PDB file of C-alpha atoms and ligand atoms in Angstrom:
ATOM      1  CA  MET A   1      20.026  28.245  -0.715  1.00 40.00           C
ATOM      2  CA  LYS A   2      23.795  27.762  -0.412  1.00 41.00           C
ATOM      3  CA  SER A   3      25.738  29.623  -3.068  1.00 41.00           C
ATOM      4  CA  LEU A   4      27.638  27.229  -5.268  1.00 35.00           C
ATOM      5  CA  PRO A   5      30.962  27.652  -7.032  1.00 36.00           C
ATOM      6  CA  THR A   6      30.907  29.485 -10.315  1.00 33.00           C
ATOM      7  CA  PHE A   7      31.188  27.737 -13.620  1.00 32.00           C
ATOM      8  CA  THR A   8      34.782  28.908 -14.001  1.00 32.00           C
ATOM      9  CA  MET A   9      35.650  26.846 -10.924  1.00 33.00           C
ATOM     10  CA  PHE A  10      33.707  23.993 -12.410  1.00 33.00           C
ATOM     11  CA  LEU A  11      36.093  23.940 -15.332  1.00 32.00           C
ATOM     12  CA  LYS A  12      39.107  23.194 -13.142  1.00 32.00           C
ATOM     13  CA  PRO A  13      40.708  19.862 -14.071  1.00 30.00           C
ATOM     14  CA  THR A  14      39.670  18.186 -10.828  1.00 32.00           C
ATOM     15  CA  HIS A  15      36.127  18.408 -12.096  1.00 44.00           C
ATOM     16  CA  PHE A  16      34.718  17.367 -15.446  1.00 49.00           C
ATOM     17  CA  SER A  17      37.204  17.610 -18.257  1.00 46.00           C
ATOM     18  CA  PHE A  18      36.160  20.308 -20.677  1.00 49.00           C
ATOM     19  CA  THR A  19      37.156  19.985 -24.277  1.00 47.00           C
ATOM     20  CA  ARG A  20      36.483  21.530 -27.610  1.00 49.00           C
ATOM     21  CA  HIS A  21      36.727  19.062 -30.367  1.00 46.00           C
ATOM     22  CA  LYS A  22      37.446  19.270 -34.063  1.00 48.00           C
ATOM     23  CA  SER A  23      35.503  16.351 -35.431  1.00 52.00           C
ATOM     24  CA  SER A  24      36.471  14.477 -38.536  1.00 56.00           C
ATOM     25  CA  SER A  25      32.926  14.410 -39.874  1.00 57.00           C
ATOM     26  CA  LEU A  26      32.642  18.134 -39.383  1.00 52.00           C
ATOM     27  CA  LYS A  27      35.865  18.653 -41.285  1.00 54.00           C
ATOM     28  CA  LYS A  28      34.233  16.733 -44.126  1.00 52.00           C
ATOM     29  CA  HIS A  29      31.232  19.031 -43.869  1.00 47.00           C
ATOM     30  CA  PHE A  30      33.613  22.026 -44.075  1.00 46.00           C
ATOM     31  CA  GLN A  31      35.066  20.629 -47.274  1.00 49.00           C
ATOM     32  CA  LYS A  32      31.670  19.957 -48.806  1.00 44.00           C
ATOM     33  CA  VAL A  33      30.170  23.345 -48.209  1.00 44.00           C
ATOM     34  CA  LYS A  34      31.504  26.869 -48.299  1.00 47.00           C
ATOM     35  CA  GLY A  35      30.763  29.564 -45.752  1.00 50.00           C
ATOM     36  CA  ASP A  36      29.426  28.784 -42.285  1.00 53.00           C
ATOM     37  CA  PRO A  37      29.240  24.998 -42.214  1.00 57.00           C
ATOM     38  CA  PHE A  38      26.683  25.028 -39.422  1.00 60.00           C
ATOM     39  CA  ASN A  39      24.367  27.506 -40.999  1.00 59.00           C
ATOM     40  CA  ASN A  40      24.598  26.479 -44.596  1.00 58.00           C
ATOM     41  CA  LYS A  41      21.398  26.203 -46.611  1.00 54.00           C
ATOM     42  CA  LYS A  42      22.264  22.800 -48.094  1.00 56.00           C
ATOM     43  CA  ARG A  43      23.197  21.284 -44.730  1.00 60.00           C
ATOM     44  CA  GLY A  44      20.187  22.912 -43.121  1.00 57.00           C
ATOM     45  CA  GLU A  45      18.002  21.257 -45.719  1.00 69.00           C
ATOM     46  CA  PHE A  46      19.509  17.857 -44.983  1.00 86.00           C
ATOM     47  CA  TYR A  47      19.143  17.871 -41.194  1.00 93.00           C
ATOM     48  CA  ARG A  48      15.953  18.822 -39.430  1.00 92.00           C
ATOM     49  CA  SER A  49      17.879  21.385 -37.405  1.00 93.00           C
ATOM     50  CA  ARG A  50      21.338  22.752 -36.754  1.00 93.00           C
ATOM     51  CA  ALA A  51      21.353  20.779 -33.465  1.00 96.00           C
ATOM     52  CA  ALA A  52      22.469  17.780 -35.565  1.00 97.00           C
ATOM     53  CA  PHE A  53      26.026  19.139 -35.818  1.00 96.00           C
ATOM     54  CA  LYS A  54      26.421  19.180 -32.046  1.00 97.00           C
ATOM     55  CA  LEU A  55      25.462  15.531 -31.729  1.00 98.00           C
ATOM     56  CA  LEU A  56      27.751  14.565 -34.616  1.00 97.00           C
ATOM     57  CA  GLU A  57      30.638  16.143 -32.721  1.00 98.00           C
ATOM     58  CA  ILE A  58      29.594  14.474 -29.465  1.00 98.00           C
ATOM     59  CA  ASP A  59      29.501  11.063 -31.140  1.00 98.00           C
ATOM     60  CA  ASP A  60      32.837  11.624 -32.871  1.00 98.00           C
ATOM     61  CA  LYS A  61      34.364  12.290 -29.481  1.00 98.00           C
ATOM     62  CA  PHE A  62      32.541   9.835 -27.186  1.00 98.00           C
ATOM     63  CA  HIS A  63      31.274   7.087 -29.542  1.00 98.00           C
ATOM     64  CA  ILE A  64      27.847   6.920 -28.013  1.00 98.00           C
ATOM     65  CA  PHE A  65      26.346   5.226 -31.086  1.00 98.00           C
ATOM     66  CA  ASN A  66      28.290   2.021 -30.629  1.00 97.00           C
ATOM     67  CA  LYS A  67      27.374  -1.639 -31.129  1.00 95.00           C
ATOM     68  CA  HIS A  68      25.894  -1.853 -27.606  1.00 97.00           C
ATOM     69  CA  CYS A  69      23.445   0.947 -28.310  1.00 98.00           C
ATOM     70  CA  HIS A  70      19.975  -0.443 -29.091  1.00 98.00           C
ATOM     71  CA  ASN A  71      17.324   1.241 -26.946  1.00 98.00           C
ATOM     72  CA  ILE A  72      17.504   5.004 -27.151  1.00 98.00           C
ATOM     73  CA  VAL A  73      15.386   7.790 -25.751  1.00 98.00           C
ATOM     74  CA  ASP A  74      15.665  11.244 -27.339  1.00 98.00           C
ATOM     75  CA  LEU A  75      14.310  13.782 -24.832  1.00 98.00           C
ATOM     76  CA  GLY A  76      13.327  17.137 -26.306  1.00 98.00           C
ATOM     77  CA  PHE A  77      13.175  15.424 -29.665  1.00 97.00           C
ATOM     78  CA  ALA A  78      11.507  18.112 -31.824  1.00 97.00           C
ATOM     79  CA  PRO A  79      12.079  18.837 -34.634  1.00 96.00           C
ATOM     80  CA  GLY A  80      14.069  15.596 -34.736  1.00 96.00           C
ATOM     81  CA  ALA A  81      17.628  16.240 -35.911  1.00 97.00           C
ATOM     82  CA  TRP A  82      19.170  14.224 -33.069  1.00 97.00           C
ATOM     83  CA  SER A  83      17.079  11.165 -33.925  1.00 97.00           C
ATOM     84  CA  GLN A  84      18.060  11.705 -37.550  1.00 96.00           C
ATOM     85  CA  VAL A  85      21.757  11.647 -36.577  1.00 97.00           C
ATOM     86  CA  ALA A  86      21.215   8.541 -34.414  1.00 97.00           C
ATOM     87  CA  VAL A  87      19.596   6.693 -37.344  1.00 97.00           C
ATOM     88  CA  GLU A  88      22.431   7.776 -39.639  1.00 96.00           C
ATOM     89  CA  ARG A  89      25.159   6.741 -37.208  1.00 97.00           C
ATOM     90  CA  LEU A  90      23.592   3.442 -36.113  1.00 97.00           C
ATOM     91  CA  GLY A  91      23.133   2.371 -39.742  1.00 93.00           C
ATOM     92  CA  LYS A  92      22.189  -1.274 -39.988  1.00 89.00           C
ATOM     93  CA  ASN A  93      22.381  -1.950 -36.231  1.00 90.00           C
ATOM     94  CA  ASP A  94      19.277  -3.197 -34.500  1.00 94.00           C
ATOM     95  CA  PHE A  95      17.855  -0.180 -32.660  1.00 97.00           C
ATOM     96  CA  THR A  96      14.708   1.444 -31.324  1.00 97.00           C
ATOM     97  CA  ILE A  97      14.519   5.189 -30.883  1.00 98.00           C
ATOM     98  CA  LEU A  98      11.775   6.848 -28.894  1.00 98.00           C
ATOM     99  CA  GLY A  99      11.536  10.627 -29.202  1.00 98.00           C
ATOM    100  CA  VAL A 100       9.746  12.513 -26.438  1.00 98.00           C
ATOM    101  CA  ASP A 101       8.739  16.151 -26.604  1.00 98.00           C
ATOM    102  CA  ILE A 102       6.332  18.413 -24.795  1.00 98.00           C
ATOM    103  CA  ASN A 103       5.327  19.810 -28.189  1.00 96.00           C
ATOM    104  CA  GLN A 104       3.702  18.073 -31.091  1.00 95.00           C
ATOM    105  CA  ALA A 105       6.173  16.750 -33.647  1.00 93.00           C
ATOM    106  CA  THR A 106       6.491  14.387 -36.576  1.00 93.00           C
ATOM    107  CA  PRO A 107       8.618  11.326 -35.811  1.00 91.00           C
ATOM    108  CA  TYR A 108      11.685  10.784 -37.939  1.00 91.00           C
ATOM    109  CA  LYS A 109      11.420   7.763 -40.267  1.00 91.00           C
ATOM    110  CA  GLY A 110      12.136   4.518 -38.428  1.00 91.00           C
ATOM    111  CA  CYS A 111      11.690   6.221 -35.045  1.00 96.00           C
ATOM    112  CA  HIS A 112       8.824   6.500 -32.593  1.00 97.00           C
ATOM    113  CA  TYR A 113       7.498   9.506 -30.782  1.00 96.00           C
ATOM    114  CA  ILE A 114       5.340  10.361 -27.807  1.00 97.00           C
ATOM    115  CA  GLN A 115       4.191  13.778 -26.738  1.00 98.00           C
ATOM    116  CA  GLY A 116       4.820  14.372 -23.039  1.00 98.00           C
ATOM    117  CA  ASP A 117       6.377  16.587 -20.434  1.00 98.00           C
ATOM    118  CA  VAL A 118       9.542  14.891 -19.153  1.00 98.00           C
ATOM    119  CA  THR A 119       9.162  16.541 -15.744  1.00 98.00           C
ATOM    120  CA  LYS A 120       5.960  14.474 -15.248  1.00 98.00           C
ATOM    121  CA  ILE A 121       6.010  10.940 -13.807  1.00 97.00           C
ATOM    122  CA  SER A 122       3.298   9.950 -16.300  1.00 98.00           C
ATOM    123  CA  THR A 123       5.746  10.552 -19.168  1.00 98.00           C
ATOM    124  CA  HIS A 124       8.369   8.334 -17.485  1.00 98.00           C
ATOM    125  CA  SER A 125       5.698   5.615 -17.175  1.00 98.00           C
ATOM    126  CA  LYS A 126       4.906   5.936 -20.881  1.00 98.00           C
ATOM    127  CA  ILE A 127       8.596   5.495 -21.719  1.00 98.00           C
ATOM    128  CA  ARG A 128       8.784   2.400 -19.508  1.00 98.00           C
ATOM    129  CA  GLU A 129       5.615   0.991 -21.118  1.00 97.00           C
ATOM    130  CA  PHE A 130       7.017   1.605 -24.580  1.00 98.00           C
ATOM    131  CA  PHE A 131      10.131  -0.408 -23.756  1.00 98.00           C
ATOM    132  CA  THR A 132       8.200  -3.279 -22.141  1.00 97.00           C
ATOM    133  CA  ASP A 133       7.998  -6.312 -24.405  1.00 94.00           C
ATOM    134  CA  GLU A 134       5.044  -8.662 -25.018  1.00 93.00           C
ATOM    135  CA  ASP A 135       6.138 -10.891 -22.124  1.00 95.00           C
ATOM    136  CA  GLY A 136       6.056  -7.921 -19.753  1.00 95.00           C
ATOM    137  CA  LEU A 137       9.842  -7.645 -19.568  1.00 96.00           C
ATOM    138  CA  ILE A 138      11.186  -4.120 -19.315  1.00 96.00           C
ATOM    139  CA  GLN A 139      14.000  -3.507 -21.782  1.00 96.00           C
ATOM    140  CA  PRO A 140      16.439  -1.098 -20.130  1.00 97.00           C
ATOM    141  CA  LEU A 141      17.734   1.896 -22.041  1.00 98.00           C
ATOM    142  CA  ASP A 142      21.243   1.927 -23.496  1.00 98.00           C
ATOM    143  CA  LEU A 143      21.362   5.646 -24.218  1.00 98.00           C
ATOM    144  CA  ILE A 144      19.462   8.680 -23.000  1.00 98.00           C
ATOM    145  CA  MET A 145      20.082  11.849 -24.973  1.00 98.00           C
ATOM    146  CA  SER A 146      18.525  15.093 -23.922  1.00 98.00           C
ATOM    147  CA  ASP A 147      18.668  18.323 -25.851  1.00 98.00           C
ATOM    148  CA  MET A 148      15.744  19.694 -23.854  1.00 98.00           C
ATOM    149  CA  MET A 149      15.597  23.400 -23.272  1.00 97.00           C
ATOM    150  CA  VAL A 150      12.949  25.720 -21.943  1.00 96.00           C
ATOM    151  CA  ASN A 151      11.887  28.672 -24.078  1.00 94.00           C
ATOM    152  CA  CYS A 152      14.792  31.051 -23.493  1.00 91.00           C
ATOM    153  CA  THR A 153      13.878  34.247 -21.687  1.00 91.00           C
ATOM    154  CA  GLY A 154      17.261  35.800 -22.462  1.00 88.00           C
ATOM    155  CA  HIS A 155      17.854  36.057 -18.723  1.00 90.00           C
ATOM    156  CA  ASP A 156      20.652  33.559 -18.062  1.00 89.00           C
ATOM    157  CA  HIS A 157      19.687  32.746 -14.475  1.00 92.00           C
ATOM    158  CA  TYR A 158      16.045  31.915 -15.303  1.00 93.00           C
ATOM    159  CA  ASP A 159      17.092  29.907 -18.327  1.00 94.00           C
ATOM    160  CA  HIS A 160      19.608  28.032 -16.176  1.00 96.00           C
ATOM    161  CA  VAL A 161      17.029  27.223 -13.488  1.00 96.00           C
ATOM    162  CA  GLY A 162      14.539  26.048 -16.131  1.00 96.00           C
ATOM    163  CA  ASN A 163      17.170  23.871 -17.751  1.00 97.00           C
ATOM    164  CA  MET A 164      18.193  22.362 -14.378  1.00 97.00           C
ATOM    165  CA  GLU A 165      14.658  21.119 -13.857  1.00 97.00           C
ATOM    166  CA  LEU A 166      14.794  19.374 -17.228  1.00 98.00           C
ATOM    167  CA  CYS A 167      18.242  17.909 -16.482  1.00 98.00           C
ATOM    168  CA  ASN A 168      17.051  16.572 -13.143  1.00 97.00           C
ATOM    169  CA  ALA A 169      14.084  14.946 -14.866  1.00 98.00           C
ATOM    170  CA  GLY A 170      16.539  13.333 -17.309  1.00 98.00           C
ATOM    171  CA  LEU A 171      18.677  12.105 -14.418  1.00 97.00           C
ATOM    172  CA  ILE A 172      15.649  10.522 -12.737  1.00 97.00           C
ATOM    173  CA  LEU A 173      14.967   8.661 -15.960  1.00 98.00           C
ATOM    174  CA  ALA A 174      18.609   7.535 -16.046  1.00 98.00           C
ATOM    175  CA  PHE A 175      18.456   6.403 -12.431  1.00 97.00           C
ATOM    176  CA  ASN A 176      15.320   4.338 -13.034  1.00 96.00           C
ATOM    177  CA  GLN A 177      15.584   3.107 -16.600  1.00 97.00           C
ATOM    178  CA  LEU A 178      19.168   3.294 -17.924  1.00 98.00           C
ATOM    179  CA  ARG A 179      20.977  -0.028 -17.857  1.00 98.00           C
ATOM    180  CA  VAL A 180      24.218  -0.500 -15.951  1.00 98.00           C
ATOM    181  CA  GLY A 181      26.972   0.550 -18.363  1.00 98.00           C
ATOM    182  CA  GLY A 182      24.556   2.765 -20.314  1.00 98.00           C
ATOM    183  CA  ASN A 183      25.369   6.326 -21.420  1.00 98.00           C
ATOM    184  CA  MET A 184      23.772   9.733 -21.247  1.00 98.00           C
ATOM    185  CA  VAL A 185      24.191  13.051 -23.047  1.00 98.00           C
ATOM    186  CA  MET A 186      22.388  16.174 -21.966  1.00 98.00           C
ATOM    187  CA  LYS A 187      22.318  19.823 -22.761  1.00 98.00           C
ATOM    188  CA  VAL A 188      23.070  22.016 -19.751  1.00 98.00           C
ATOM    189  CA  TRP A 189      22.896  25.753 -19.305  1.00 96.00           C
ATOM    190  CA  GLN A 190      25.691  27.364 -17.323  1.00 94.00           C
ATOM    191  CA  GLY A 191      24.823  28.711 -13.890  1.00 95.00           C
ATOM    192  CA  SER A 192      25.229  28.321 -10.158  1.00 93.00           C
ATOM    193  CA  GLU A 193      23.444  24.959  -9.860  1.00 92.00           C
ATOM    194  CA  LEU A 194      25.684  23.180 -12.324  1.00 95.00           C
ATOM    195  CA  LYS A 195      27.962  22.016  -9.539  1.00 94.00           C
ATOM    196  CA  LEU A 196      25.098  20.049  -8.046  1.00 95.00           C
ATOM    197  CA  LEU A 197      24.278  18.410 -11.366  1.00 96.00           C
ATOM    198  CA  GLU A 198      27.928  17.523 -11.844  1.00 96.00           C
ATOM    199  CA  ALA A 199      27.997  15.878  -8.404  1.00 95.00           C
ATOM    200  CA  ARG A 200      24.869  13.839  -9.220  1.00 96.00           C
ATOM    201  CA  MET A 201      26.378  12.731 -12.528  1.00 97.00           C
ATOM    202  CA  LYS A 202      29.489  11.579 -10.673  1.00 95.00           C
ATOM    203  CA  VAL A 203      27.415   9.329  -8.450  1.00 95.00           C
ATOM    204  CA  LEU A 204      25.561   7.837 -11.389  1.00 96.00           C
ATOM    205  CA  PHE A 205      28.332   7.458 -13.996  1.00 98.00           C
ATOM    206  CA  THR A 206      31.883   6.139 -13.920  1.00 97.00           C
ATOM    207  CA  LYS A 207      33.075   8.853 -16.309  1.00 98.00           C
ATOM    208  CA  GLN A 208      31.652  12.315 -16.859  1.00 97.00           C
ATOM    209  CA  TYR A 209      32.635  15.101 -19.204  1.00 98.00           C
ATOM    210  CA  ALA A 210      31.549  18.632 -19.999  1.00 97.00           C
ATOM    211  CA  PHE A 211      31.832  19.299 -23.714  1.00 98.00           C
ATOM    212  CA  LYS A 212      31.323  22.425 -25.794  1.00 97.00           C
ATOM    213  CA  PRO A 213      30.964  21.459 -29.457  1.00 97.00           C
ATOM    214  CA  GLN A 214      32.414  23.841 -32.027  1.00 96.00           C
ATOM    215  CA  SER A 215      28.995  24.045 -33.600  1.00 95.00           C
ATOM    216  CA  SER A 216      27.598  25.487 -30.348  1.00 95.00           C
ATOM    217  CA  ARG A 217      27.833  29.261 -30.589  1.00 93.00           C
ATOM    218  CA  SER A 218      30.570  30.526 -28.279  1.00 92.00           C
ATOM    219  CA  GLU A 219      28.318  33.249 -26.897  1.00 91.00           C
ATOM    220  CA  SER A 220      25.687  30.652 -25.928  1.00 92.00           C
ATOM    221  CA  SER A 221      25.592  29.405 -22.324  1.00 93.00           C
ATOM    222  CA  GLU A 222      24.876  25.870 -23.464  1.00 96.00           C
ATOM    223  CA  LEU A 223      27.228  22.945 -23.151  1.00 96.00           C
ATOM    224  CA  TYR A 224      26.763  19.209 -22.940  1.00 98.00           C
ATOM    225  CA  PHE A 225      27.307  16.830 -20.049  1.00 98.00           C
ATOM    226  CA  VAL A 226      28.235  13.331 -21.100  1.00 98.00           C
ATOM    227  CA  GLY A 227      27.970  10.472 -18.608  1.00 98.00           C
ATOM    228  CA  LEU A 228      29.570   7.208 -19.665  1.00 98.00           C
ATOM    229  CA  GLY A 229      29.008   3.846 -17.973  1.00 98.00           C
ATOM    230  CA  ARG A 230      26.084   4.055 -15.589  1.00 98.00           C
ATOM    231  CA  ARG A 231      27.253   2.602 -12.298  1.00 96.00           C
ATOM    232  CA  ASP A 232      25.728  -0.436 -10.650  1.00 95.00           C
ATOM    233  CA  LEU A 233      24.600   1.219  -7.428  1.00 91.00           C
ATOM    234  CA  GLN A 234      23.144  -2.048  -6.108  1.00 82.00           C
ATOM    235  CA  TYR A 235      20.385  -0.285  -4.186  1.00 80.00           C
ATOM    236  CA  LYS A 236      23.000   1.410  -1.947  1.00 86.00           C
ATOM    237  CA  VAL A 237      21.929   4.774  -3.315  1.00 90.00           C
ATOM    238  CA  LEU A 238      18.286   5.792  -3.401  1.00 91.00           C
ATOM    239  CA  LEU A 239      16.856   8.395  -5.724  1.00 92.00           C
ATOM    240  CA  SER A 240      16.221  10.636  -2.724  1.00 91.00           C
ATOM    241  CA  ASP A 241      19.945  10.390  -1.812  1.00 91.00           C
ATOM    242  CA  LEU A 242      20.875  11.581  -5.272  1.00 91.00           C
ATOM    243  CA  PHE A 243      18.756  14.676  -4.791  1.00 91.00           C
ATOM    244  CA  GLY A 244      20.204  15.594  -1.400  1.00 89.00           C
ATOM    245  CA  ASP A 245      22.417  18.654  -0.925  1.00 88.00           C
ATOM    246  CA  LEU A 246      25.964  18.905  -2.219  1.00 90.00           C
ATOM    247  CA  GLU A 247      27.590  17.712   0.999  1.00 89.00           C
ATOM    248  CA  ASP A 248      25.437  14.565   1.120  1.00 88.00           C
ATOM    249  CA  ILE A 249      26.106  13.826  -2.521  1.00 91.00           C
ATOM    250  CA  HIS A 250      29.859  14.111  -1.980  1.00 87.00           C
ATOM    251  CA  LYS A 251      29.532  11.489   0.762  1.00 85.00           C
ATOM    252  CA  LEU A 252      27.774   9.209  -1.721  1.00 85.00           C
ATOM    253  CA  GLN A 253      30.657   9.590  -4.167  1.00 78.00           C
ATOM    254  CA  LYS A 254      33.015   8.135  -1.562  1.00 74.00           C
ATOM    255  CA  GLN A 255      30.931   4.983  -1.055  1.00 70.00           C
TER     256      GLN A 255
HETATM  257  C1  SAM B   1      16.696  22.647 -28.685  1.00 70.05           C
HETATM  258  S1  SAM B   1      15.185  21.852 -28.973  1.00 70.05           S
HETATM  259  C2  SAM B   1      15.704  20.222 -29.350  1.00 70.05           C
HETATM  260  C3  SAM B   1      16.223  20.040 -30.723  1.00 70.05           C
HETATM  261  C4  SAM B   1      16.342  18.573 -31.101  1.00 70.05           C
HETATM  262  N1  SAM B   1      17.367  17.905 -30.326  1.00 70.05           N
HETATM  263  C5  SAM B   1      16.661  18.358 -32.542  1.00 70.05           C
HETATM  264  O1  SAM B   1      17.694  17.794 -32.816  1.00 70.05           O
HETATM  265  O2  SAM B   1      15.866  18.705 -33.399  1.00 70.05           O
HETATM  266  C6  SAM B   1      14.571  21.672 -27.327  1.00 70.05           C
HETATM  267  C7  SAM B   1      13.296  20.869 -27.220  1.00 70.05           C
HETATM  268  O3  SAM B   1      13.036  20.617 -25.831  1.00 70.05           O
HETATM  269  C8  SAM B   1      11.634  20.478 -25.708  1.00 70.05           C
HETATM  270  N2  SAM B   1      11.208  20.556 -24.308  1.00 70.05           N
HETATM  271  C9  SAM B   1      11.263  21.634 -23.486  1.00 70.05           C
HETATM  272  N3  SAM B   1      10.739  21.336 -22.285  1.00 70.05           N
HETATM  273  C10 SAM B   1      10.374  20.023 -22.335  1.00 70.05           C
HETATM  274  C11 SAM B   1       9.766  19.135 -21.401  1.00 70.05           C
HETATM  275  N4  SAM B   1       9.427  19.546 -20.160  1.00 70.05           N
HETATM  276  N5  SAM B   1       9.506  17.865 -21.779  1.00 70.05           N
HETATM  277  C12 SAM B   1       9.827  17.455 -23.045  1.00 70.05           C
HETATM  278  N6  SAM B   1      10.401  18.251 -23.975  1.00 70.05           N
HETATM  279  C13 SAM B   1      10.675  19.520 -23.625  1.00 70.05           C
HETATM  280  C14 SAM B   1      11.117  21.644 -26.565  1.00 70.05           C
HETATM  281  O4  SAM B   1       9.765  21.460 -26.915  1.00 70.05           O
HETATM  282  C15 SAM B   1      12.063  21.598 -27.756  1.00 70.05           C
HETATM  283  O5  SAM B   1      11.505  20.878 -28.823  1.00 70.05           O
END
């Protein structure tokens, strides 16, 4: 396998823009609670997990829960804090949230849940079925959010490779089921293959960002890729093209 540029190169401005963001809602959290705002007992009791804070920051920055956001898939849903944030942020909007997780979980109120492995085609079929209405019309997705992560081994390379497989599965879902103009957020784990994922995102989305929320521990290799505005590829790009090597993908970007 070709060796790919390191993540430090990935952070150069010609690639994804990389920002740390001080969110207004998080500032409010700081004011409400003393001590570590992300690890506070009261806050922890309110959200199903600390992962909520990362999504709050992402939404503050990229406004993913906007008025066009109705059909949402939450990949790696358990224990459900991201769905909880989505419900909170979408308020009275008309929305449907489907959580998907390889493990058993309890759906968040007002949300739906299926147990399934996102790397399996059968799970993608279940998602499509769920969003097919009584007349057999498939309702495309407006937002795919993925906080999926393999069980960490503590060995960064293995964790990165495991995460890449999950990200690729998320991208396949975006290719097949995300509407034109739709958005995607996914957790990525730094490593040599990130360059390839970045290139695929560039083919699929008009704007892409790499974002490290403040609530994500600085020593952690995680960050989030945000793809805004799924492109209308008009059948010029096939799924197999998207999963070609880096050189082929760069050619696609020029089309
Ligand atoms: C960091 S947790 C997600 C936390 C969640 N976003 C929240 O807010 O509560 C990662 C999740 O990814 C799930 N996961 C890992 N591999 C998966 C796969 N192949 N398919 C579906 N879910 C997967 C794990 O079971 C785990 O629940």
